[in-house]
């Protein structure tokens, strides 16, 4: 079983969650390639896909959205999971409507979509980003829950390995 995990990260929080997910899948003896979506030129040879993106203003990054548009047909017929990282400072990093991330997830019809809390470090942001985050009520801090990411990856591993001998 070969998995492509794409990850579009702005300030490293999404990338760190992706690495934890990849590590857990590898522990289940699955082969996982991790790549930035903009670096992927071919998806043939993969059995499953996990797509991750940072979330800004309720949207995935342009690179993540572009990936889903470029490879939409190739993804059909394969299991696809999606995760979003961001929204730090909101209760448990959750959003009430995951479809606000945009039509990208609706078009993919993923097996599951999980939202993980991110990290808000104003020192890593531009003035514009800091202003928007503060207006949105984001509180400074690191809200990443790596145990939750490992647990979610474990459910993906179980799904992919059930029926394998």
N, C-alpha and C. Protein backbone atom coordinates (compact mmCIF):
# COMPACT_ATOMS: atom_id res chain seq x y z
N UNK A 1 0.86 -1.18 0.00
CA UNK A 1 0.00 0.00 0.00
C UNK A 1 0.90 1.23 0.00
N UNK A 2 0.74 2.05 -1.01
CA UNK A 2 1.55 3.26 -1.13
C UNK A 2 0.66 4.49 -1.05
N UNK A 3 1.02 5.41 -0.16
CA UNK A 3 0.20 6.59 0.12
C UNK A 3 0.98 7.85 -0.22
N UNK A 4 0.28 8.81 -0.83
CA UNK A 4 0.85 10.14 -1.02
C UNK A 4 0.17 11.07 -0.03
N UNK A 5 0.99 11.71 0.80
CA UNK A 5 0.49 12.68 1.76
C UNK A 5 1.00 14.04 1.30
N UNK A 6 0.09 14.90 0.85
CA UNK A 6 0.50 16.25 0.48
C UNK A 6 0.21 17.19 1.64
N UNK A 7 1.05 18.20 1.73
CA UNK A 7 0.94 19.12 2.87
C UNK A 7 1.32 20.52 2.43
N UNK A 8 0.38 21.43 2.58
CA UNK A 8 0.63 22.83 2.26
C UNK A 8 0.64 23.61 3.57
N UNK A 9 1.84 24.05 3.94
CA UNK A 9 2.03 24.71 5.23
C UNK A 9 2.59 26.10 5.01
N UNK A 10 2.16 27.06 5.80
CA UNK A 10 2.68 28.43 5.68
C UNK A 10 3.79 28.71 6.68
N UNK A 11 3.58 28.27 7.92
CA UNK A 11 4.54 28.61 8.98
C UNK A 11 4.99 27.37 9.75
N UNK A 12 4.77 26.17 9.17
CA UNK A 12 5.30 24.95 9.75
C UNK A 12 4.34 24.11 10.58
N UNK A 13 3.23 24.65 11.04
CA UNK A 13 2.33 23.88 11.89
C UNK A 13 1.70 22.72 11.12
N UNK A 14 1.25 22.96 9.91
CA UNK A 14 0.63 21.90 9.11
C UNK A 14 1.66 20.83 8.77
N UNK A 15 2.84 21.27 8.43
CA UNK A 15 3.92 20.33 8.11
C UNK A 15 4.23 19.43 9.30
N UNK A 16 4.25 19.97 10.50
CA UNK A 16 4.55 19.16 11.67
C UNK A 16 3.44 18.13 11.93
N UNK A 17 2.19 18.50 11.69
CA UNK A 17 1.08 17.55 11.83
C UNK A 17 1.20 16.46 10.77
N UNK A 18 1.55 16.84 9.54
CA UNK A 18 1.70 15.86 8.46
C UNK A 18 2.79 14.84 8.78
N UNK A 19 3.89 15.30 9.37
CA UNK A 19 4.98 14.38 9.71
C UNK A 19 4.54 13.37 10.77
N UNK A 20 3.75 13.81 11.74
CA UNK A 20 3.23 12.89 12.76
C UNK A 20 2.31 11.85 12.12
N UNK A 21 1.47 12.29 11.20
CA UNK A 21 0.56 11.37 10.50
C UNK A 21 1.38 10.36 9.69
N UNK A 22 2.37 10.84 8.96
CA UNK A 22 3.20 9.95 8.14
C UNK A 22 3.94 8.93 9.02
N UNK A 23 4.46 9.39 10.14
CA UNK A 23 5.18 8.50 11.05
C UNK A 23 4.27 7.38 11.55
N UNK A 24 3.06 7.71 11.92
CA UNK A 24 2.11 6.70 12.43
C UNK A 24 1.75 5.70 11.33
N UNK A 25 1.56 6.17 10.11
CA UNK A 25 1.25 5.27 9.00
C UNK A 25 2.42 4.34 8.69
N UNK A 26 3.62 4.85 8.78
CA UNK A 26 4.81 4.01 8.55
C UNK A 26 4.95 2.95 9.64
N UNK A 27 4.54 3.29 10.87
CA UNK A 27 4.55 2.30 11.95
C UNK A 27 3.62 1.14 11.63
N UNK A 28 2.61 1.38 10.80
CA UNK A 28 1.66 0.34 10.38
C UNK A 28 2.14 -0.35 9.10
N UNK A 29 3.42 -0.17 8.78
CA UNK A 29 4.04 -0.78 7.60
C UNK A 29 3.45 -0.32 6.27
N UNK A 30 2.98 0.91 6.25
CA UNK A 30 2.51 1.51 5.00
C UNK A 30 3.62 2.40 4.44
N UNK A 31 3.72 2.46 3.14
CA UNK A 31 4.70 3.32 2.48
C UNK A 31 4.07 4.68 2.27
N UNK A 32 4.73 5.71 2.77
CA UNK A 32 4.18 7.06 2.70
C UNK A 32 5.21 8.01 2.11
N UNK A 33 4.82 8.70 1.05
CA UNK A 33 5.62 9.79 0.51
C UNK A 33 4.95 11.10 0.93
N UNK A 34 5.74 12.03 1.48
CA UNK A 34 5.23 13.33 1.88
C UNK A 34 5.78 14.37 0.91
N UNK A 35 4.89 15.20 0.37
CA UNK A 35 5.32 16.21 -0.61
C UNK A 35 4.47 17.46 -0.50
N UNK A 36 5.06 18.57 -0.90
CA UNK A 36 4.28 19.79 -1.04
C UNK A 36 3.41 19.62 -2.29
N UNK A 37 2.16 20.05 -2.24
CA UNK A 37 1.28 19.83 -3.40
C UNK A 37 1.81 20.44 -4.69
N UNK A 38 2.47 21.57 -4.59
CA UNK A 38 2.99 22.22 -5.79
C UNK A 38 4.17 21.47 -6.41
N UNK A 39 4.79 20.55 -5.66
CA UNK A 39 5.92 19.78 -6.18
C UNK A 39 5.50 18.48 -6.84
N UNK A 40 4.24 18.09 -6.71
CA UNK A 40 3.76 16.82 -7.26
C UNK A 40 3.43 17.00 -8.74
N UNK A 41 4.02 16.13 -9.56
CA UNK A 41 3.75 16.18 -11.01
C UNK A 41 3.04 14.93 -11.50
N UNK A 42 3.00 13.88 -10.67
CA UNK A 42 2.39 12.62 -11.09
C UNK A 42 1.89 11.89 -9.84
N UNK A 43 0.70 11.36 -9.91
CA UNK A 43 0.15 10.62 -8.76
C UNK A 43 -0.07 9.14 -9.08
N UNK A 44 0.35 8.72 -10.26
CA UNK A 44 0.19 7.31 -10.60
C UNK A 44 1.07 6.47 -9.67
N UNK A 45 0.61 5.30 -9.36
CA UNK A 45 1.35 4.41 -8.48
C UNK A 45 0.96 4.51 -7.02
N UNK A 46 0.09 5.45 -6.70
CA UNK A 46 -0.37 5.58 -5.31
C UNK A 46 -1.72 4.91 -5.15
N UNK A 47 -1.90 4.27 -4.00
CA UNK A 47 -3.14 3.56 -3.71
C UNK A 47 -4.12 4.41 -2.91
N UNK A 48 -3.61 5.39 -2.19
CA UNK A 48 -4.45 6.24 -1.33
C UNK A 48 -3.77 7.60 -1.19
N UNK A 49 -4.58 8.58 -0.79
CA UNK A 49 -4.09 9.94 -0.69
C UNK A 49 -4.57 10.58 0.61
N UNK A 50 -3.69 11.37 1.21
CA UNK A 50 -4.04 12.19 2.36
C UNK A 50 -3.61 13.60 2.00
N UNK A 51 -4.56 14.51 2.00
CA UNK A 51 -4.32 15.88 1.59
C UNK A 51 -4.47 16.80 2.78
N UNK A 52 -3.45 17.60 3.03
CA UNK A 52 -3.50 18.51 4.17
C UNK A 52 -3.16 19.92 3.76
N UNK A 53 -3.79 20.86 4.45
CA UNK A 53 -3.54 22.27 4.16
C UNK A 53 -3.73 23.12 5.40
N UNK A 54 -2.94 24.16 5.45
CA UNK A 54 -3.20 25.22 6.41
C UNK A 54 -4.48 25.92 5.97
N UNK A 55 -5.19 26.51 6.93
CA UNK A 55 -6.43 27.21 6.63
C UNK A 55 -6.24 28.69 6.94
N UNK A 56 -6.56 29.51 5.94
CA UNK A 56 -6.53 30.96 6.10
C UNK A 56 -7.86 31.51 5.62
N UNK A 57 -8.52 32.27 6.48
CA UNK A 57 -9.81 32.88 6.13
C UNK A 57 -10.79 31.82 5.62
N UNK A 58 -10.83 30.68 6.29
CA UNK A 58 -11.70 29.55 6.02
C UNK A 58 -11.40 28.84 4.69
N UNK A 59 -10.25 29.09 4.10
CA UNK A 59 -9.90 28.45 2.83
C UNK A 59 -8.57 27.70 2.93
N UNK A 60 -8.48 26.62 2.17
CA UNK A 60 -7.19 25.96 2.01
C UNK A 60 -6.27 26.87 1.23
N UNK A 61 -4.99 26.59 1.28
CA UNK A 61 -4.02 27.39 0.53
C UNK A 61 -4.24 27.21 -0.97
N UNK A 62 -3.86 28.19 -1.76
CA UNK A 62 -4.01 28.05 -3.22
C UNK A 62 -3.28 26.83 -3.77
N UNK A 63 -2.13 26.49 -3.19
CA UNK A 63 -1.36 25.33 -3.66
C UNK A 63 -2.13 24.03 -3.44
N UNK A 64 -2.79 23.90 -2.28
CA UNK A 64 -3.57 22.70 -2.00
C UNK A 64 -4.79 22.61 -2.91
N UNK A 65 -5.45 23.72 -3.11
CA UNK A 65 -6.62 23.74 -3.99
C UNK A 65 -6.20 23.40 -5.42
N UNK A 66 -5.10 23.96 -5.87
CA UNK A 66 -4.61 23.68 -7.22
C UNK A 66 -4.31 22.19 -7.39
N UNK A 67 -3.72 21.57 -6.38
CA UNK A 67 -3.45 20.13 -6.44
C UNK A 67 -4.73 19.34 -6.69
N UNK A 68 -5.76 19.67 -5.93
CA UNK A 68 -7.02 18.93 -6.08
C UNK A 68 -7.63 19.13 -7.46
N UNK A 69 -7.44 20.30 -8.04
CA UNK A 69 -7.96 20.54 -9.39
C UNK A 69 -7.14 19.79 -10.43
N UNK A 70 -5.81 19.81 -10.29
CA UNK A 70 -4.95 19.14 -11.27
C UNK A 70 -5.14 17.63 -11.28
N UNK A 71 -5.38 17.04 -10.10
CA UNK A 71 -5.40 15.58 -10.01
C UNK A 71 -6.76 15.01 -9.65
N UNK A 72 -7.80 15.79 -9.79
CA UNK A 72 -9.14 15.34 -9.39
C UNK A 72 -9.53 14.01 -10.02
N UNK A 73 -9.35 13.89 -11.32
CA UNK A 73 -9.72 12.64 -12.01
C UNK A 73 -8.91 11.46 -11.51
N UNK A 74 -7.60 11.66 -11.28
CA UNK A 74 -6.75 10.58 -10.81
C UNK A 74 -7.09 10.15 -9.38
N UNK A 75 -7.60 11.09 -8.59
CA UNK A 75 -7.95 10.76 -7.20
C UNK A 75 -9.24 9.95 -7.12
N UNK A 76 -10.11 10.12 -8.10
CA UNK A 76 -11.37 9.37 -8.11
C UNK A 76 -11.06 7.87 -8.13
N UNK A 77 -11.82 7.13 -7.38
CA UNK A 77 -11.62 5.70 -7.33
C UNK A 77 -10.57 5.26 -6.32
N UNK A 78 -9.94 6.21 -5.65
CA UNK A 78 -8.97 5.91 -4.61
C UNK A 78 -9.46 6.51 -3.29
N UNK A 79 -9.11 5.87 -2.19
CA UNK A 79 -9.49 6.49 -0.91
C UNK A 79 -8.69 7.77 -0.68
N UNK A 80 -9.39 8.81 -0.25
CA UNK A 80 -8.79 10.11 0.01
C UNK A 80 -9.24 10.58 1.39
N UNK A 81 -8.27 11.02 2.18
CA UNK A 81 -8.56 11.66 3.46
C UNK A 81 -8.03 13.08 3.38
N UNK A 82 -8.60 13.96 4.17
CA UNK A 82 -8.18 15.36 4.16
C UNK A 82 -8.08 15.88 5.58
N UNK A 83 -7.12 16.76 5.79
CA UNK A 83 -7.02 17.42 7.08
C UNK A 83 -6.65 18.88 6.89
N UNK A 84 -7.11 19.68 7.82
CA UNK A 84 -6.86 21.11 7.82
C UNK A 84 -6.23 21.49 9.15
N UNK A 85 -5.33 22.45 9.10
CA UNK A 85 -4.67 22.90 10.32
C UNK A 85 -4.79 24.42 10.39
N UNK A 86 -5.23 24.89 11.52
CA UNK A 86 -5.32 26.32 11.71
C UNK A 86 -6.36 26.66 12.76
N UNK A 87 -6.90 27.84 12.63
CA UNK A 87 -7.97 28.27 13.52
C UNK A 87 -7.55 28.24 14.97
N UNK A 88 -6.28 28.54 15.23
CA UNK A 88 -5.81 28.54 16.61
C UNK A 88 -6.54 29.61 17.40
N UNK A 89 -6.76 29.31 18.63
CA UNK A 89 -7.43 30.25 19.50
C UNK A 89 -8.93 30.04 19.56
N UNK A 90 -9.47 29.25 18.64
CA UNK A 90 -10.88 28.91 18.71
C UNK A 90 -11.02 27.68 19.58
N UNK A 91 -12.17 27.45 20.16
CA UNK A 91 -12.31 26.30 21.06
C UNK A 91 -11.89 25.00 20.38
N UNK A 92 -10.87 24.38 20.93
CA UNK A 92 -10.34 23.11 20.46
C UNK A 92 -9.96 23.14 18.98
N UNK A 93 -9.81 24.31 18.40
CA UNK A 93 -9.39 24.42 17.02
C UNK A 93 -10.41 23.93 16.01
N UNK A 94 -11.65 23.76 16.44
CA UNK A 94 -12.67 23.19 15.57
C UNK A 94 -13.47 24.28 14.88
N UNK A 95 -14.07 23.91 13.79
CA UNK A 95 -15.02 24.80 13.12
C UNK A 95 -16.35 24.08 13.06
N UNK A 96 -17.42 24.82 13.05
CA UNK A 96 -18.73 24.19 13.09
C UNK A 96 -19.12 23.61 11.74
N UNK A 97 -18.59 24.14 10.66
CA UNK A 97 -18.95 23.65 9.34
C UNK A 97 -17.68 23.41 8.53
N UNK A 98 -17.18 22.17 8.47
CA UNK A 98 -15.94 21.91 7.75
C UNK A 98 -16.03 22.23 6.26
N UNK A 99 -17.22 22.31 5.72
CA UNK A 99 -17.36 22.60 4.30
C UNK A 99 -17.08 24.06 3.98
N UNK A 100 -16.94 24.91 5.00
CA UNK A 100 -16.58 26.30 4.75
C UNK A 100 -15.19 26.39 4.15
N UNK A 101 -14.42 25.33 4.24
CA UNK A 101 -13.09 25.32 3.66
C UNK A 101 -13.20 25.46 2.15
N UNK A 102 -14.36 25.22 1.63
CA UNK A 102 -14.59 25.46 0.22
C UNK A 102 -15.05 24.23 -0.51
N UNK A 103 -15.40 24.43 -1.74
CA UNK A 103 -15.93 23.32 -2.53
C UNK A 103 -14.90 22.25 -2.83
N UNK A 104 -13.63 22.51 -2.52
CA UNK A 104 -12.60 21.52 -2.81
C UNK A 104 -12.90 20.19 -2.12
N UNK A 105 -13.31 20.22 -0.85
CA UNK A 105 -13.59 18.98 -0.14
C UNK A 105 -14.87 18.32 -0.64
N UNK A 106 -15.85 19.12 -0.99
CA UNK A 106 -17.08 18.56 -1.52
C UNK A 106 -16.83 17.84 -2.84
N UNK A 107 -15.95 18.39 -3.66
CA UNK A 107 -15.65 17.78 -4.96
C UNK A 107 -14.88 16.47 -4.78
N UNK A 108 -14.08 16.37 -3.73
CA UNK A 108 -13.28 15.17 -3.51
C UNK A 108 -14.03 14.06 -2.81
N UNK A 109 -15.03 14.40 -2.03
CA UNK A 109 -15.78 13.43 -1.23
C UNK A 109 -14.84 12.52 -0.44
N UNK A 110 -14.05 13.12 0.46
CA UNK A 110 -13.06 12.33 1.20
C UNK A 110 -13.71 11.33 2.16
N UNK A 111 -12.95 10.32 2.49
CA UNK A 111 -13.38 9.33 3.48
C UNK A 111 -13.65 10.04 4.81
N UNK A 112 -12.80 11.01 5.11
CA UNK A 112 -12.94 11.77 6.34
C UNK A 112 -12.18 13.08 6.18
N UNK A 113 -12.63 14.09 6.89
CA UNK A 113 -11.92 15.37 6.97
C UNK A 113 -11.77 15.70 8.45
N UNK A 114 -10.55 16.00 8.85
CA UNK A 114 -10.28 16.32 10.24
C UNK A 114 -9.64 17.71 10.32
N UNK A 115 -10.11 18.49 11.26
CA UNK A 115 -9.52 19.79 11.52
C UNK A 115 -8.67 19.71 12.79
N UNK A 116 -7.42 20.09 12.67
CA UNK A 116 -6.51 20.12 13.81
C UNK A 116 -6.19 21.57 14.13
N UNK A 117 -6.08 21.84 15.40
CA UNK A 117 -5.68 23.19 15.81
C UNK A 117 -4.24 23.43 15.41
N UNK A 118 -3.94 24.68 15.18
CA UNK A 118 -2.59 25.04 14.76
C UNK A 118 -1.84 25.78 15.84
N UNK A 119 -1.09 26.75 15.39
CA UNK A 119 -0.26 27.52 16.30
C UNK A 119 -0.34 28.97 15.85
N UNK A 120 -0.42 29.88 16.81
CA UNK A 120 -0.42 31.30 16.48
C UNK A 120 0.78 31.94 17.16
N UNK A 121 1.78 32.20 16.35
CA UNK A 121 2.99 32.88 16.81
C UNK A 121 3.09 34.17 16.01
N UNK A 122 2.69 35.30 16.59
CA UNK A 122 2.68 36.56 15.85
C UNK A 122 4.03 36.92 15.24
N UNK A 123 5.11 36.44 15.82
CA UNK A 123 6.44 36.76 15.30
C UNK A 123 6.71 36.14 13.93
N UNK A 124 5.94 35.12 13.57
CA UNK A 124 6.12 34.46 12.27
C UNK A 124 5.22 35.05 11.20
N UNK A 125 4.36 35.98 11.56
CA UNK A 125 3.37 36.50 10.63
C UNK A 125 3.70 37.91 10.15
N UNK A 126 3.17 38.22 8.99
CA UNK A 126 3.28 39.59 8.49
C UNK A 126 2.33 40.48 9.30
N UNK A 127 2.50 41.77 9.17
CA UNK A 127 1.61 42.70 9.87
C UNK A 127 0.16 42.44 9.48
N UNK A 128 -0.09 42.24 8.20
CA UNK A 128 -1.46 41.96 7.71
C UNK A 128 -2.03 40.70 8.35
N UNK A 129 -1.22 39.62 8.37
CA UNK A 129 -1.68 38.36 8.96
C UNK A 129 -1.95 38.52 10.46
N UNK A 130 -1.06 39.22 11.16
CA UNK A 130 -1.27 39.44 12.60
C UNK A 130 -2.55 40.22 12.86
N UNK A 131 -2.79 41.24 12.06
CA UNK A 131 -3.99 42.06 12.23
C UNK A 131 -5.25 41.23 12.01
N UNK A 132 -5.27 40.45 10.95
CA UNK A 132 -6.44 39.62 10.65
C UNK A 132 -6.67 38.59 11.75
N UNK A 133 -5.58 37.96 12.19
CA UNK A 133 -5.70 36.95 13.24
C UNK A 133 -6.24 37.54 14.53
N UNK A 134 -5.73 38.69 14.89
CA UNK A 134 -6.18 39.32 16.15
C UNK A 134 -7.63 39.77 16.03
N UNK A 135 -8.01 40.32 14.87
CA UNK A 135 -9.40 40.72 14.67
C UNK A 135 -10.33 39.50 14.74
N UNK A 136 -9.81 38.37 14.31
CA UNK A 136 -10.59 37.13 14.36
C UNK A 136 -10.60 36.48 15.73
N UNK A 137 -9.90 37.06 16.68
CA UNK A 137 -9.92 36.54 18.04
C UNK A 137 -8.89 35.46 18.33
N UNK A 138 -7.91 35.28 17.45
CA UNK A 138 -6.90 34.24 17.67
C UNK A 138 -6.05 34.61 18.89
N UNK A 139 -5.80 33.61 19.71
CA UNK A 139 -4.97 33.80 20.89
C UNK A 139 -3.60 33.18 20.65
N UNK A 140 -2.58 33.90 21.06
CA UNK A 140 -1.22 33.40 20.87
C UNK A 140 -1.04 32.09 21.61
N UNK A 141 -0.38 31.14 20.96
CA UNK A 141 -0.10 29.87 21.60
C UNK A 141 0.02 28.74 20.59
N UNK A 142 0.44 27.61 21.09
CA UNK A 142 0.59 26.41 20.28
C UNK A 142 -0.52 25.44 20.69
N UNK A 143 -1.46 25.21 19.80
CA UNK A 143 -2.64 24.39 20.09
C UNK A 143 -2.58 23.02 19.41
N UNK A 144 -1.44 22.71 18.77
CA UNK A 144 -1.34 21.44 18.06
C UNK A 144 -1.51 20.28 19.03
N UNK A 145 -2.27 19.28 18.61
CA UNK A 145 -2.52 18.08 19.41
C UNK A 145 -2.00 16.89 18.62
N UNK A 146 -0.74 16.56 18.83
CA UNK A 146 -0.11 15.49 18.06
C UNK A 146 -0.71 14.12 18.39
N UNK A 147 -1.21 13.95 19.60
CA UNK A 147 -1.88 12.68 19.93
C UNK A 147 -3.14 12.50 19.09
N UNK A 148 -3.89 13.58 18.88
CA UNK A 148 -5.08 13.50 18.03
C UNK A 148 -4.70 13.17 16.59
N UNK A 149 -3.60 13.73 16.11
CA UNK A 149 -3.14 13.44 14.75
C UNK A 149 -2.71 11.98 14.63
N UNK A 150 -2.02 11.46 15.65
CA UNK A 150 -1.62 10.05 15.65
C UNK A 150 -2.86 9.14 15.66
N UNK A 151 -3.83 9.50 16.48
CA UNK A 151 -5.04 8.70 16.57
C UNK A 151 -5.78 8.67 15.23
N UNK A 152 -5.91 9.82 14.59
CA UNK A 152 -6.57 9.89 13.29
C UNK A 152 -5.81 9.06 12.25
N UNK A 153 -4.49 9.17 12.26
CA UNK A 153 -3.67 8.37 11.34
C UNK A 153 -3.85 6.88 11.61
N UNK A 154 -4.04 6.53 12.87
CA UNK A 154 -4.29 5.14 13.21
C UNK A 154 -5.58 4.61 12.61
N UNK A 155 -6.60 5.45 12.57
CA UNK A 155 -7.86 5.01 11.95
C UNK A 155 -7.69 4.86 10.44
N UNK A 156 -6.87 5.71 9.83
CA UNK A 156 -6.59 5.57 8.40
C UNK A 156 -5.83 4.28 8.15
N UNK A 157 -4.81 4.02 8.97
CA UNK A 157 -4.02 2.80 8.82
C UNK A 157 -4.91 1.56 8.96
N UNK A 158 -5.80 1.58 9.94
CA UNK A 158 -6.69 0.44 10.14
C UNK A 158 -7.59 0.24 8.93
N UNK A 159 -8.08 1.32 8.39
CA UNK A 159 -8.95 1.25 7.22
C UNK A 159 -8.19 0.67 6.01
N UNK A 160 -6.96 1.09 5.84
CA UNK A 160 -6.19 0.66 4.67
C UNK A 160 -5.63 -0.75 4.81
N UNK A 161 -5.41 -1.20 6.03
CA UNK A 161 -4.81 -2.52 6.22
C UNK A 161 -5.84 -3.60 6.50
N UNK A 162 -7.09 -3.23 6.73
CA UNK A 162 -8.10 -4.27 6.97
C UNK A 162 -8.27 -5.06 5.67
N UNK A 163 -8.23 -6.36 5.79
CA UNK A 163 -8.35 -7.20 4.61
C UNK A 163 -7.02 -7.56 3.98
N UNK A 164 -5.93 -6.90 4.43
CA UNK A 164 -4.60 -7.26 3.93
C UNK A 164 -4.05 -8.37 4.80
N UNK A 165 -3.27 -9.19 4.20
CA UNK A 165 -2.67 -10.29 4.96
C UNK A 165 -1.19 -10.10 5.07
